[in-house]
Structures are given as C-alpha cells and as structure tokens.
Amino acid sequence: MPSPLRIVLAEDSVLLREGLTGLLGRFGHEVVAAVGDAAAMQGAVAEHDPDVVVTDVRMPPGFRDEGLRAAVALRAERPALPVLVLSQYVQRAYAAELLESGDGTGVGYLLKDRIGQVEEFLDALTRVAAGGTVVDPEVVRQLLRRHRDPLAALTPREREVLGLVAEGHSNGAIARRLTVTEAAVGKHIGNILGKLDLPPADDTHRRVLAVLAFLRA
Amino acid sequence: MDPRTPWQALTRGDYLRGGWPWRSAGYLASGALVGATVLALLLVLAAFSLLLVGVPLLLLTGVALGGVERRRLRLVDADPAADPHRIPDAPGLTAWLRVRVREQATWRELAYALLHGLVLWPLELLAVAVALGAPLALLATPLLLALDGHEVRVLKGPLLASYPAAFAAAVCGLLLLPALLYPLGALAGARAALTRLLLAPRDTELRLRIGEVTRSRARLVAAFEAERRRIERDLHDGAQQRLVALTMTLGLARLDAPPGPLADQLARAHDEAGRVLTELRELIHGIHPQVLTDFGLGAALTDAADRSAVPVDTGIDLPRLPPPVESAAYFAACEALANVGKHSGAARARLTARHADGLLRMEVEDDGRGGADPAAATAGRGGTPGGTGLTGLADRIAVLDGRLTIISPNGGPTVLRVEIPCQALCG
C-alpha cells in the first residue's frame, strides 16, 4: 500500500468529481480540494500545497484546453509539483505539451478510460506523485503504430522498450514484462538514446527526453 | 431548332400553321386585361398617395406586376426571365422594403407599371381588335345578312344587301386574317422585348445574385461547422462522462467481487463498457477533432497521419490559420488518407502542408495505382475512387476561394492538392 497522497482534483463533471473523490478516498488518499474549473484549481493548489494535482483537460469557461493550460502554468510556477492530466483525447500533442512543462518529470497524461482500470490508474497516480513520467498506453500504442523516422532507426524491440518507458515503467518493471534481464533493458535504453541523438544527461532526464522525442516524432 | 420568340417564328414558312399567331394574340389580349387592372389600381393608389400610405403600395404594385409580367412572358418567350430582386437578409416587411427601395429593378418595375397601365394596354387591345376583329367581322357577313334578312353594314362602312357581295366580304376577311396575323406577331415580339428589357435582371444584378449565393453557401458551411461542434460538446459532456463514471463503478465492483461467476460477468460488462467508451471516443473525434481547436491544423494533420492504415510520411510546418480553413483542410486530408487506404493499393503515402505568401498548400501523395477520377471526385458520381466524399470537400474549399485538384494518371502516383488563400493568425 503506497503512502496516502494529498490531492487537488479539478473536474467540471460533478458525476466524475464525486466518483473520483470516492475512489481515491477508498484507497486511503485524501482529496483536499475538489473544484470545477481551472482558476479554482490554481487557488486550491496555493492554499493546500498538495502532493499531486489531478485535472481534466476541458473545463469552463471556454471548454477547450483550460485544464491543460492551467497545469502547464502551474508547472512553470512550481516545477516540482506533480500533475496528472485526465483527458478524452488520444492525441500526442496534449501529452507533449505537458511533458515539455518543467523538466518533464512528475507528469502524467492519462485517458479517462483508465480510471475504470482502478489499479492501473492508482499505480500511475503513485508513479507521477513520485516524480515519474507517465503517458497513457493507448497514446503510446498509437505512436508505436507509426512507421516514421526518426524512430525508424529503432529495432522493433527498442521501440517496444521506448513505449514502456513512455508509459512510465521502471527498468525493473520493463525487464519483468519482456522477460529479459534488467541489464538488457538498460542496454536497450542506451541504444535508443544514442539513436535518437540525445545529449548526455542523468538517466531520469534522458528517459524524459526519449519520451518527448517519441511524442514529437 | 424550334423558334423561341414570335420574331423567330415570323421568319419561317410555317408561321401560320403553328401556335405562334394565337400565342401572340393571347399575349397581347391578356396584356390588355392586366393593364386595365393596373390602371384601376393606379387610380386608387393615386388617391391614397396624398396620404403617403400609397407610396409603398405603389412600389408593391410595381413589384407584383413585375412578377406577373415575367410569368406572362412565357406565352411568347421560351427563355424564362429570372427574378432580378435580391432576397432580403432578414424577415419582415421593413427589411423587405429597405432592400426593394435600394434596388434599381424595383424602380424599373414601377416605370413599367406606369407605362403599361397608362399607355400600352389600350394600344395592345386596339391591335388585337383590328387584327382579329376585322377579319372575323368580314367572315361573319353572310351569317349576319341571313339573320338580318335585308342588309348588313360591314365594319361601320358600306351597306351590303346581296349574298354575293356578303360572300365577297367573307373572302376578303379570309385573305385579310393571315395578312394581319404577321404584324400582330411582330407587335407581340416587340412588346415581349420591351418587357424583357425592363423586367429581366441586368448583368450587375446577376453578379450580385452570384455573390449572394456564394455568401449563403458560406453561411451554410459555417452553420454546419457550428452544429458539428455542438454535437461534439453534447456527447462529450453527456454520454462520454457518464460512461467513464460507469466504467469506474464497474471497476470498483470488480475489486469487491469475490472470485466466481459474478466476478466473471462483471469483468465482461467492464470490458464491454470500455470498448463502448473507445468507440464513442473515436466517433466524437470523427465528428469534430478537438485537437484541431486546441492545437491547430498542424497537430491535427500529424494525428491523422498517425491514424492512417497506410504508413504516411509527413512534412508539416504550419502556423495557426482561421478555423474554417483549418477545418476544411483537415477533413480533406482525412478523406484523402481514407481513399489511399481504401482504393489506391498504395504502400506509402506522403502528406505535406505549408503556408507561404498567404496561401495554404497541402498535398497528399501516394504510390498506388492511380486512376482516381477527378471528374467523379468533383461531380460526385459515386462508386469510383475519390467519389462522393470529395465532392462536399471541394464545395467547402470552394467556399473559401480555395481549390482542390486531383492528379491521378493510370499507374499512379496520385496527388491530391488543396490550396486555400488565407492569412496566418497571430500568436
């Protein structure tokens, strides 16, 4: 059981707001504020200083991408604040925008469908709160279906590994999933970073850069 | 080639055998009837116009008469005269009056009403009376003599008292009738030409009409777009949110259910709800892709390329463009990519989009077998590659003064090009 999180939740649909509050509460997390629009979310964050913010993309007043914009603005103010964005869109542009805010750690872009897979959802939330980078498997799947450079240089196995990195899994988890050694996963990631021509940096940052390259390709 | 007017009919040998003489006579006679009515109306309105209320009614008379006369013209003219008036932008009498008062055609119609009501119709009546009445009166001489028994006066002129003389008059009538039908036809032709000159639309008015049609088409497209957005938002705010809540409830129930048949059924229901959610998401995206609104054409095209069944290379570099342009170009690209997947047999496609010098240029090229029929694509005869789907798109692009071109030789490659003039939005 991961440690309980203090959460600010922004979602304009009352039905989902109540549902999510109930679900998170049931697994020991505390929703310190549940609000219905982006401006209220920024106020609640300032007031409660939560461990993680969970927000919808589309909220009043304009019902466009106010939630995403507010999340990006929050990250600019507080780069260390973890933010999980819930969305109805399988479009990488949203995820890329989010990952480019701050240093790309402690952010997640999940489809709302994922809430129904309760354990997966809570797992992603925990990883984001711990500073991980999570992109929804469905978005990753769509990206892996492409046959385009600059990812063309990657082998199928490397693409698979990159997809799992994007979904936010650790090297250990990826190794278990692909039934290879953790060292082999590390080697794959090294090759991927080399092929994507990414500058040397610490491991976390390079992983984020790889995911970004993946989203932007 | 049948004659289309009395004048054309007059030049042919069979003028008398056809219907033209009688059509001409009918036209002139009905003109006299209409004219008498107009005269009566004008007299009444002249009395009223002292009270100012007659002035709009006078205009109304002119406009109404114009409509009647353009219809009546069909008697002697095979080409219909179009309505020269504009359609008012708003409903209601005031809007109608405001538009009509500003139109030259309205005043031409009023002039026509005065001319016809005060001058022309008595002349027409006279012409018909002379051309048909005189020969018929001569023809009837023997009959009238028989009825009278003593004598008969021909055309207010000489008195005839014998049958030979009466029959001679009848023969004169028989000869006179065709001779007079020729000038009658000529007069009807002249009269029709005058009507056309005053009441048919002029070139400038036709140009205005075309501009109006273009504008109304643009309004239709905009209304269609707005409707798409509304449907998208209703689905997003309603069904989609409820379904998410439902899958969440089912997910929680699965965690609570002890292993067994109930848990299995819950799992099935949960998976099914998940599939419905995926389908609904795709459906909503097809109706109106929100990424187009939030991130613009570039991101939306990249996304469309991601989704394509055939691998697509992209070269996209675009600023934000006006929403109608982004929308039309996006749906054209989607349609083109769908056609590549369905018809072309291509292994790869390439999608490029650039904006330079106030022009958006987008191309979708594939290495398939070609043979897509641009005529079918623009004329909308279905069943051929690039068929009906592109017709609507060509229309939408045309509304924006853009062009959709398809180059598809047999054996390929096929290139679909969309060019729309537009300015980039700032910011």
XYZ file of C-alpha atoms in Angstrom:
644
model
C 0.000 0.000 0.000
C 1.673 3.254 -1.095
C 1.690 6.178 1.281
C -1.506 8.262 1.214
C -1.405 11.307 -1.059
C -2.970 14.726 -0.576
C -4.702 15.537 -3.854
C -6.254 18.595 -5.501
C -8.824 17.407 -8.020
C -10.193 19.577 -10.833
C -13.033 18.157 -12.919
C -16.099 20.018 -14.180
C -18.408 16.999 -14.368
C -19.972 16.646 -10.912
C -20.589 12.955 -11.525
C -16.925 12.224 -12.164
C -15.709 14.605 -9.483
C -17.750 12.794 -6.829
C -16.832 9.391 -8.261
C -13.113 10.124 -8.295
C -13.188 11.637 -4.809
C -14.877 8.469 -3.558
C -12.479 6.180 -5.377
C -9.343 7.976 -4.181
C -10.682 8.189 -0.631
C -11.381 4.498 -0.643
C -7.734 3.717 -1.313
C -6.535 5.912 1.513
C -5.729 9.094 -0.425
C -7.129 12.422 0.674
C -8.777 14.799 -1.794
C -8.074 18.088 -0.018
C -9.996 20.111 -2.619
C -12.325 19.106 -5.435
C -13.025 22.010 -7.800
C -14.804 22.544 -11.107
C -12.608 24.952 -13.068
C -9.014 25.912 -13.766
C -8.967 29.163 -11.785
C -10.287 27.432 -8.648
C -7.662 24.731 -9.134
C -4.837 27.278 -9.031
C -6.330 28.791 -5.874
C -6.664 25.366 -4.242
C -3.050 24.492 -5.057
C -1.832 27.734 -3.492
C -3.952 27.068 -0.419
C -3.303 23.360 0.202
C 0.109 22.670 -1.368
C -0.902 19.105 -2.368
C 1.315 16.129 -3.187
C -0.259 15.816 -6.620
C -2.798 17.631 -8.818
C -5.306 15.648 -10.885
C -7.031 17.723 -13.568
C -9.363 17.384 -16.522
C -8.270 18.961 -19.837
C -11.554 20.540 -20.822
C -13.158 22.843 -18.294
C -15.150 26.065 -18.020
C -15.259 28.842 -19.031
C -14.193 28.040 -22.594
C -14.431 24.235 -22.600
C -11.273 23.995 -24.665
C -7.970 23.021 -23.051
C -8.097 25.308 -19.995
C -7.179 22.431 -17.673
C -4.063 21.584 -19.650
C -3.045 25.258 -19.890
C -3.524 25.680 -16.132
C -1.469 22.541 -15.486
C 1.354 23.870 -17.681
C 1.188 27.240 -15.895
C 1.305 25.507 -12.500
C 4.372 23.536 -13.554
C 6.073 26.718 -14.683
C 5.471 28.196 -11.216
C 6.278 25.032 -9.262
C 8.398 22.687 -11.363
C 8.398 20.092 -8.580
C 4.592 19.836 -8.345
C 3.409 16.513 -9.806
C 0.437 16.851 -12.173
C -1.720 14.118 -13.671
C -3.927 15.226 -16.561
C -7.034 13.220 -17.410
C -8.229 13.510 -20.983
C -10.647 12.179 -23.562
C -8.198 12.658 -26.416
C -5.732 10.098 -27.766
C -3.615 12.880 -29.274
C 0.051 13.177 -28.558
C 0.034 16.969 -28.893
C -1.574 17.228 -25.428
C 0.899 14.817 -23.826
C 3.861 16.530 -25.483
C 2.712 19.946 -24.273
C 2.517 18.605 -20.743
C 5.863 16.826 -20.785
C 7.598 19.964 -22.000
C 6.420 21.835 -18.915
C 9.074 21.909 -16.187
C 11.641 19.144 -16.740
C 9.124 16.501 -17.780
C 9.304 14.567 -14.509
C 6.311 14.142 -12.218
C 3.764 14.460 -15.022
C 1.205 12.077 -16.395
C -1.216 12.125 -19.318
C -3.950 9.515 -18.938
C -7.154 8.790 -20.781
C -10.246 8.949 -18.622
C -10.935 5.357 -19.705
C -8.015 4.419 -17.489
C -9.947 5.428 -14.324
C -12.091 2.321 -14.829
C -8.990 0.126 -14.559
C -8.726 1.151 -10.955
C -5.433 -0.478 -10.041
C -3.676 0.726 -13.151
C -4.958 4.238 -12.545
C -3.834 4.333 -8.906
C -0.478 2.894 -9.905
C 0.017 5.661 -12.491
C -1.025 8.295 -9.942
C 1.506 6.968 -7.446
C 4.274 6.962 -10.060
C 3.536 10.548 -11.113
C 3.463 11.682 -7.476
C 6.864 10.023 -7.032
C 8.287 12.058 -9.925
C 7.772 9.578 -12.773
C 6.635 10.347 -16.293
C 3.520 8.508 -17.461
C 1.882 8.548 -20.891
C -1.318 6.581 -21.426
C -0.743 3.160 -23.017
C -3.345 3.967 -25.692
C -1.412 7.062 -26.804
C 1.782 5.004 -26.784
C 0.099 2.276 -28.854
C -0.923 4.806 -31.439
C 2.601 6.171 -31.593
C 4.054 2.680 -31.998
C 1.744 2.038 -34.945
C 3.578 4.715 -36.915
C 6.299 3.795 -39.322
C 8.198 7.042 -39.435
C 11.601 8.455 -38.872
C 13.315 9.457 -36.626
C 12.158 6.326 -34.805
C 12.656 4.298 -37.985
C 16.215 3.597 -36.896
C 14.995 1.678 -33.824
C 14.623 -2.089 -33.827
C 11.149 -3.457 -33.002
C 12.369 -4.473 -29.547
C 13.811 -0.987 -28.923
C 10.501 0.572 -29.961
C 8.729 -1.715 -27.519
C 11.079 -0.689 -24.730
C 10.653 3.003 -25.582
C 6.862 2.562 -25.438
C 7.109 1.044 -21.979
C 9.436 3.846 -20.846
C 6.812 6.320 -22.075
C 4.127 4.526 -20.102
C 6.270 5.236 -17.046
C 7.558 1.801 -16.162
C 10.890 1.406 -14.393
C 13.717 -0.644 -15.913
C 12.893 -3.464 -13.488
C 9.213 -3.499 -14.477
C 10.115 -3.457 -18.181
C 12.539 -6.348 -17.699
C 9.837 -8.417 -15.970
C 7.331 -7.633 -18.705
C 9.640 -8.583 -21.563
C 11.240 -11.457 -19.615
C 14.772 -10.173 -20.124
C 17.397 -9.080 -17.612
C 17.392 -5.577 -16.247
C 20.859 -5.116 -17.719
C 19.490 -5.881 -21.163
C 16.781 -3.240 -20.708
C 19.462 -0.744 -19.673
C 21.407 -1.571 -22.829
C 18.321 -1.116 -24.988
C 17.634 2.265 -23.431
C 21.263 3.269 -24.010
C 20.929 2.303 -27.697
C 17.649 4.152 -28.049
C 19.110 7.339 -26.586
C 22.125 7.002 -28.861
C 19.992 6.539 -31.964
C 17.744 9.466 -31.026
C 20.907 11.560 -30.739
C 20.088 12.778 -27.230
C 22.651 14.767 -25.243
C 24.230 13.051 -22.269
C 22.368 13.812 -19.023
C 21.353 11.940 -15.904
C 19.241 8.880 -16.502
C 15.871 10.334 -15.448
C 16.224 13.321 -17.706
C 17.400 11.255 -20.656
C 14.403 8.999 -20.266
C 12.109 12.016 -20.353
C 13.910 13.349 -23.420
C 13.489 9.988 -25.129
C 9.780 10.011 -24.408
C 9.498 13.570 -25.709
C 11.359 12.651 -28.876
C 8.924 9.784 -29.188
C 5.906 12.079 -28.796
C 7.263 14.741 -31.124
C 8.497 12.447 -33.892
C -34.474 24.174 -83.736
C -37.903 25.458 -82.705
C -38.448 29.219 -82.725
C -38.228 30.706 -79.248
C -39.916 34.087 -79.874
C -42.601 35.417 -82.297
C -39.873 37.221 -84.255
C -38.021 33.988 -84.892
C -41.321 32.308 -85.825
C -42.165 35.069 -88.326
C -39.117 34.283 -90.437
C -40.282 30.724 -91.049
C -42.674 29.454 -93.655
C -44.916 27.615 -91.243
C -45.689 30.621 -89.048
C -49.410 30.494 -89.715
C -49.675 26.755 -89.181
C -48.057 26.805 -85.729
C -49.394 28.169 -82.470
C -47.413 31.392 -82.628
C -50.094 33.712 -84.072
C -52.528 32.658 -81.360
C -49.865 32.844 -78.642
C -49.101 36.384 -79.794
C -52.778 37.300 -79.780
C -53.197 35.727 -76.348
C -50.208 37.618 -75.020
C -51.491 40.954 -76.214
C -55.085 40.287 -75.121
C -54.045 39.166 -71.624
C -51.757 42.205 -71.519
C -54.779 44.380 -72.048
C -56.572 42.657 -69.174
C -53.595 43.078 -66.835
C -53.145 46.667 -67.982
C -56.777 47.570 -67.253
C -56.408 46.129 -63.746
C -53.170 48.059 -63.207
C -54.808 51.278 -64.371
C -57.635 50.817 -61.871
C -55.108 50.143 -59.096
C -53.008 53.152 -60.057
C -56.044 55.410 -59.904
C -56.979 54.138 -56.438
C -53.389 54.485 -55.200
C -53.036 57.948 -56.696
C -55.917 58.979 -54.471
C -54.290 57.309 -51.477
C -50.803 58.616 -52.117
C -51.970 62.007 -50.938
C -51.929 60.283 -47.527
C -48.364 58.909 -48.098
C -49.580 55.372 -47.401
C -49.954 54.915 -51.152
C -46.236 55.231 -51.869
C -45.113 51.835 -50.520
C -48.265 50.324 -52.045
C -47.267 51.824 -55.377
C -43.892 50.117 -55.121
C -45.629 46.907 -54.144
C -47.831 47.181 -57.234
C -44.772 47.584 -59.436
C -43.024 44.572 -57.864
C -46.143 42.415 -58.021
C -46.780 43.392 -61.640
C -43.148 42.595 -62.456
C -43.665 39.061 -61.154
C -46.897 38.640 -63.137
C -45.384 40.031 -66.313
C -42.258 37.831 -66.095
C -44.572 34.813 -65.876
C -46.783 36.069 -68.704
C -43.711 36.438 -70.880
C -43.573 32.641 -71.110
C -46.530 32.844 -73.534
C -44.319 34.254 -76.263
C -40.776 33.612 -74.994
C -39.246 30.195 -74.418
C -36.479 31.608 -72.178
C -37.731 32.389 -68.693
C -36.888 35.827 -67.307
C -35.180 35.477 -63.915
C -36.227 37.459 -60.875
C -33.902 40.479 -60.671
C -34.574 41.065 -56.955
C -32.334 40.223 -54.052
C -33.584 38.100 -51.186
C -33.820 40.287 -48.032
C -31.333 39.362 -45.280
C -33.953 39.489 -42.556
C -37.625 38.522 -42.394
C -40.306 41.178 -42.038
C -41.834 43.938 -44.129
C -39.381 46.670 -43.115
C -36.348 44.650 -44.196
C -38.112 43.767 -47.433
C -38.941 47.401 -48.147
C -35.442 48.550 -47.282
C -33.932 46.124 -49.806
C -36.511 46.841 -52.505
C -36.251 50.629 -52.319
C -32.495 50.393 -52.942
C -32.869 48.185 -55.999
C -32.843 49.605 -59.478
C -35.094 46.741 -60.584
C -37.897 47.976 -58.307
C -37.951 51.364 -59.984
C -37.789 49.804 -63.439
C -40.833 47.757 -62.480
C -42.666 50.855 -61.304
C -41.841 52.616 -64.568
C -43.122 49.583 -66.418
C -46.363 49.619 -64.409
C -46.971 53.290 -65.279
C -46.093 52.771 -68.932
C -48.235 49.674 -69.277
C -51.167 50.953 -67.224
C -51.378 54.399 -68.867
C -50.119 53.915 -72.424
C -49.507 50.438 -73.703
C -52.506 48.296 -72.868
C -55.086 50.320 -74.868
C -52.779 50.085 -77.894
C -52.467 46.331 -77.443
C -56.204 45.993 -77.163
C -56.622 48.018 -80.332
C -54.085 45.871 -82.182
C -55.850 42.647 -81.198
C -59.232 44.147 -82.065
C -58.073 45.209 -85.521
C -56.034 42.130 -86.375
C -58.600 39.577 -85.227
C -61.869 41.551 -85.014
C -61.892 42.997 -88.556
C -61.319 39.730 -90.472
C -63.754 37.877 -88.218
C -66.427 40.560 -88.784
C -65.922 40.251 -92.549
C -66.097 36.471 -92.319
C -69.395 36.732 -90.444
C -71.045 38.983 -93.069
C -73.145 36.248 -94.783
C -74.346 34.994 -91.417
C -75.284 38.463 -90.242
C -77.117 39.075 -93.532
C -79.055 35.869 -93.033
C -80.002 36.930 -89.507
C -80.997 40.440 -90.530
C -82.747 39.430 -93.786
C -82.388 42.850 -95.505
C -78.974 44.370 -95.232
C -75.762 44.411 -93.237
C -73.191 47.119 -92.520
C -69.599 45.936 -92.859
C -67.120 47.383 -90.340
C -69.200 50.510 -89.818
C -68.696 51.166 -93.538
C -70.600 50.161 -96.678
C -74.043 48.631 -96.554
C -74.373 45.256 -98.298
C -77.728 43.830 -99.258
C -76.903 40.852 -101.506
C -75.428 37.448 -100.734
C -72.702 37.575 -103.465
C -71.438 40.849 -102.001
C -71.592 39.370 -98.499
C -69.612 36.314 -99.584
C -67.098 38.563 -101.314
C -66.659 40.358 -97.972
C -66.161 36.993 -96.267
C -63.450 36.064 -98.790
C -61.772 39.425 -98.096
C -61.862 38.559 -94.379
C -60.310 35.158 -95.080
C -57.478 36.788 -97.017
C -57.073 39.627 -94.507
C -56.721 37.367 -91.454
C -53.293 35.807 -92.300
C -52.064 39.161 -93.610
C -52.875 40.796 -90.282
C -51.507 37.923 -88.171
C -47.984 38.809 -89.317
C -47.915 42.351 -87.894
C -49.652 41.009 -84.782
C -46.788 38.560 -84.224
C -44.261 41.335 -84.819
C -46.003 43.560 -82.283
C -46.142 40.778 -79.674
C -42.419 40.181 -80.236
C -41.652 43.874 -79.769
C -43.814 44.001 -76.670
C -42.040 40.934 -75.212
C -38.655 42.506 -75.922
C -39.715 45.643 -74.040
C -40.853 43.538 -71.059
C -37.545 41.683 -71.029
C -35.578 44.921 -71.272
C -37.320 46.457 -68.265
C -38.075 43.458 -66.068
C -35.312 40.881 -66.589
C -32.177 41.111 -64.437
C -29.244 43.127 -65.768
C -25.673 41.804 -65.663
C -24.827 43.696 -62.490
C -27.871 42.229 -60.790
C -26.853 38.736 -61.877
C -23.402 39.322 -60.440
C -24.974 40.414 -57.170
C -27.037 37.244 -57.165
C -23.946 35.092 -57.621
C -22.242 36.915 -54.765
C -25.311 36.292 -52.675
C -25.330 32.588 -53.498
C -21.669 32.354 -52.551
C -22.313 34.111 -49.257
C -25.264 31.929 -48.400
C -23.192 28.847 -49.187
C -20.509 30.108 -46.834
C -23.171 30.647 -44.166
C -24.390 27.084 -44.659
C -20.893 25.722 -44.221
C -20.423 27.792 -41.068
C -23.751 26.589 -39.682
C -22.745 23.019 -40.429
C -19.463 23.515 -38.569
C -21.213 25.050 -35.561
C -23.622 22.125 -35.486
C -20.732 19.651 -35.515
C -19.168 21.432 -32.548
C -22.442 21.429 -30.668
C -22.949 17.700 -31.191
C -19.367 17.027 -30.152
C -19.783 19.026 -26.957
C -23.115 17.425 -26.088
C -21.637 13.941 -26.483
C -18.528 14.879 -24.534
C -20.402 16.470 -21.640
C -23.150 13.854 -21.544
C -22.720 10.288 -22.716
C -18.937 10.218 -22.506
C -18.725 11.430 -18.897
C -21.456 9.027 -17.819
C -19.711 6.122 -19.463
C -16.453 6.991 -17.716
C -18.349 7.041 -14.408
C -19.920 3.695 -15.294
C -16.576 2.016 -16.056
C -15.241 3.442 -12.791
C -18.174 1.937 -10.864
C -17.763 -1.399 -12.614
C -14.014 -1.332 -11.969
C -14.610 -0.796 -8.259
C -17.275 -3.517 -8.211
C -14.786 -5.942 -9.760
C -12.325 -5.255 -6.966
C -15.047 -6.013 -4.405
C -16.494 -9.130 -6.051
C -15.328 -12.472 -4.711
C -13.933 -14.764 -7.411
C -16.740 -16.698 -9.136
C -19.315 -16.401 -11.902
C -20.459 -12.949 -10.725
C -16.922 -11.590 -10.939
C -16.586 -13.065 -14.441
C -19.800 -11.358 -15.568
C -18.683 -8.087 -14.027
C -15.392 -8.415 -15.876
C -17.247 -8.953 -19.158
C -19.502 -5.952 -18.520
C -16.478 -3.848 -17.603
C -14.597 -4.783 -20.775
C -17.693 -4.131 -22.882
C -18.174 -0.690 -21.311
C -14.511 0.016 -22.036
C -14.993 -0.933 -25.690
C -18.075 1.295 -25.965
C -16.053 4.133 -24.478
C -13.311 3.624 -27.069
C -15.842 3.559 -29.899
C -17.594 6.656 -28.625
C -14.260 8.451 -28.325
C -13.424 7.649 -31.945
C -16.910 8.702 -33.042
C -16.639 12.046 -31.254
C -13.181 12.577 -32.717
C -14.622 11.936 -36.184
C -17.391 14.486 -35.668
C -15.078 17.245 -34.526
C -11.460 16.659 -33.527
C -10.840 18.874 -30.508
C -7.105 18.795 -31.243
C -7.915 20.993 -34.264
C -9.421 23.631 -31.966
C -6.770 23.359 -29.254
C -3.573 22.843 -31.240
C -4.460 23.702 -34.823
C -4.146 22.117 -38.226
C -0.520 21.016 -37.914
C -1.116 18.841 -34.848
C -4.400 17.529 -36.229
C -2.782 16.505 -39.541
C 0.060 14.770 -37.690
C -2.564 12.918 -35.706
C -4.471 11.968 -38.877
C -1.226 10.612 -40.326
C -0.654 8.609 -37.110
C -4.050 7.003 -37.510
C -3.765 6.158 -41.177
C -3.822 2.482 -42.139
C -1.171 3.126 -44.800
C 2.171 4.442 -43.464
C 2.352 8.201 -44.012
C 5.467 10.378 -44.105
C 4.768 13.930 -43.080
C 6.247 17.306 -43.856
C 4.068 19.699 -41.921
C 5.007 23.211 -40.926
C 2.058 25.431 -40.233
C 1.069 28.450 -38.160
C -2.456 28.716 -36.736
C -4.909 29.509 -39.546
C -8.539 30.695 -39.474
C -10.833 27.943 -38.115
C -12.862 27.425 -41.336
C -9.635 26.916 -43.305
C -8.194 24.506 -40.733
C -11.426 22.573 -40.671
C -11.829 22.243 -44.438
C -8.181 21.300 -44.965
C -8.247 18.755 -42.134
C -11.322 16.942 -43.408
C -9.934 16.977 -46.949
C -6.732 15.338 -45.689
C -8.710 12.723 -43.729
C -10.800 11.905 -46.789
C -7.702 11.694 -48.972
C -5.925 9.373 -46.499
C -9.035 7.205 -46.242
C -9.136 6.940 -50.042
C -5.457 5.985 -50.107
C -6.242 3.183 -47.665
C -9.394 2.039 -49.471
C -8.725 2.352 -53.190
C -5.171 3.064 -54.167
C -3.351 -0.113 -53.136
C -0.515 2.186 -52.070
C 2.250 1.040 -49.749
C 3.188 4.527 -48.587
C 1.749 7.995 -48.655
C 3.196 11.424 -48.074
C 1.364 14.361 -46.507
C 2.869 17.831 -46.813
C 1.392 21.116 -45.693
C 2.939 24.574 -45.855
C 1.727 28.127 -45.520
C 3.544 30.798 -47.526
C 2.629 34.117 -49.167
C -0.932 33.993 -47.909
C -1.602 30.524 -49.325
C -2.056 27.183 -47.585
C -0.777 24.377 -49.795
C -1.465 20.818 -48.726
C -0.644 17.704 -50.735
C -1.424 14.053 -50.167
C 0.579 11.822 -52.472
C 0.527 8.031 -52.691
C 2.467 5.449 -54.684
C -0.671 3.499 -55.592
C -2.112 2.513 -58.925
C -3.711 5.890 -59.659
C -6.732 6.193 -61.914
C -8.764 8.181 -59.385
C -11.219 10.170 -61.437
C -11.094 13.884 -60.655
C -14.331 14.407 -62.586
C -16.041 11.871 -60.398
C -14.439 13.469 -57.403
C -15.850 16.855 -58.239
C -19.080 15.840 -59.923
C -19.913 13.400 -57.194
C -20.748 10.312 -59.188
C -20.089 7.695 -56.547
C -18.583 4.286 -56.995
C -15.222 5.468 -58.275
C -12.163 6.098 -56.152
C -12.305 9.609 -54.799
C -16.062 9.652 -55.443
C -18.721 11.388 -53.443
C -16.710 12.069 -50.291
C -14.549 14.595 -52.054
C -17.456 16.460 -53.639
C -18.584 18.013 -50.395
C -14.979 18.826 -49.592
C -14.436 20.505 -52.946
C -17.518 22.599 -52.177
C -16.266 23.524 -48.725
C -12.907 24.516 -50.123
C -14.527 26.494 -52.950
C -16.485 28.489 -50.377
C -13.121 29.637 -49.007
C -11.970 30.589 -52.554
C -9.691 27.575 -52.468
C -9.034 24.824 -54.970
C -8.958 21.053 -54.745
C -7.019 19.339 -57.526
C -6.563 15.638 -58.143
C -3.847 14.368 -60.467
C -4.108 10.638 -60.880
C -2.725 9.059 -64.064
C -3.278 5.330 -64.517
C -0.425 3.557 -62.792
C -0.084 6.366 -60.275
C 1.129 8.244 -58.397
C -1.998 10.069 -57.203
C -1.627 13.597 -55.869
C -4.448 15.420 -54.167
C -3.700 19.092 -53.724
C -5.601 21.615 -51.664
C -4.837 25.317 -51.969
C -6.656 27.848 -49.823
C -5.732 31.531 -49.648
C -5.643 32.694 -46.017
C -3.630 34.748 -43.550
C -1.901 33.192 -40.562
C -3.365 34.106 -37.197
C -1.058 35.963 -34.845
C 0.095 34.300 -31.640
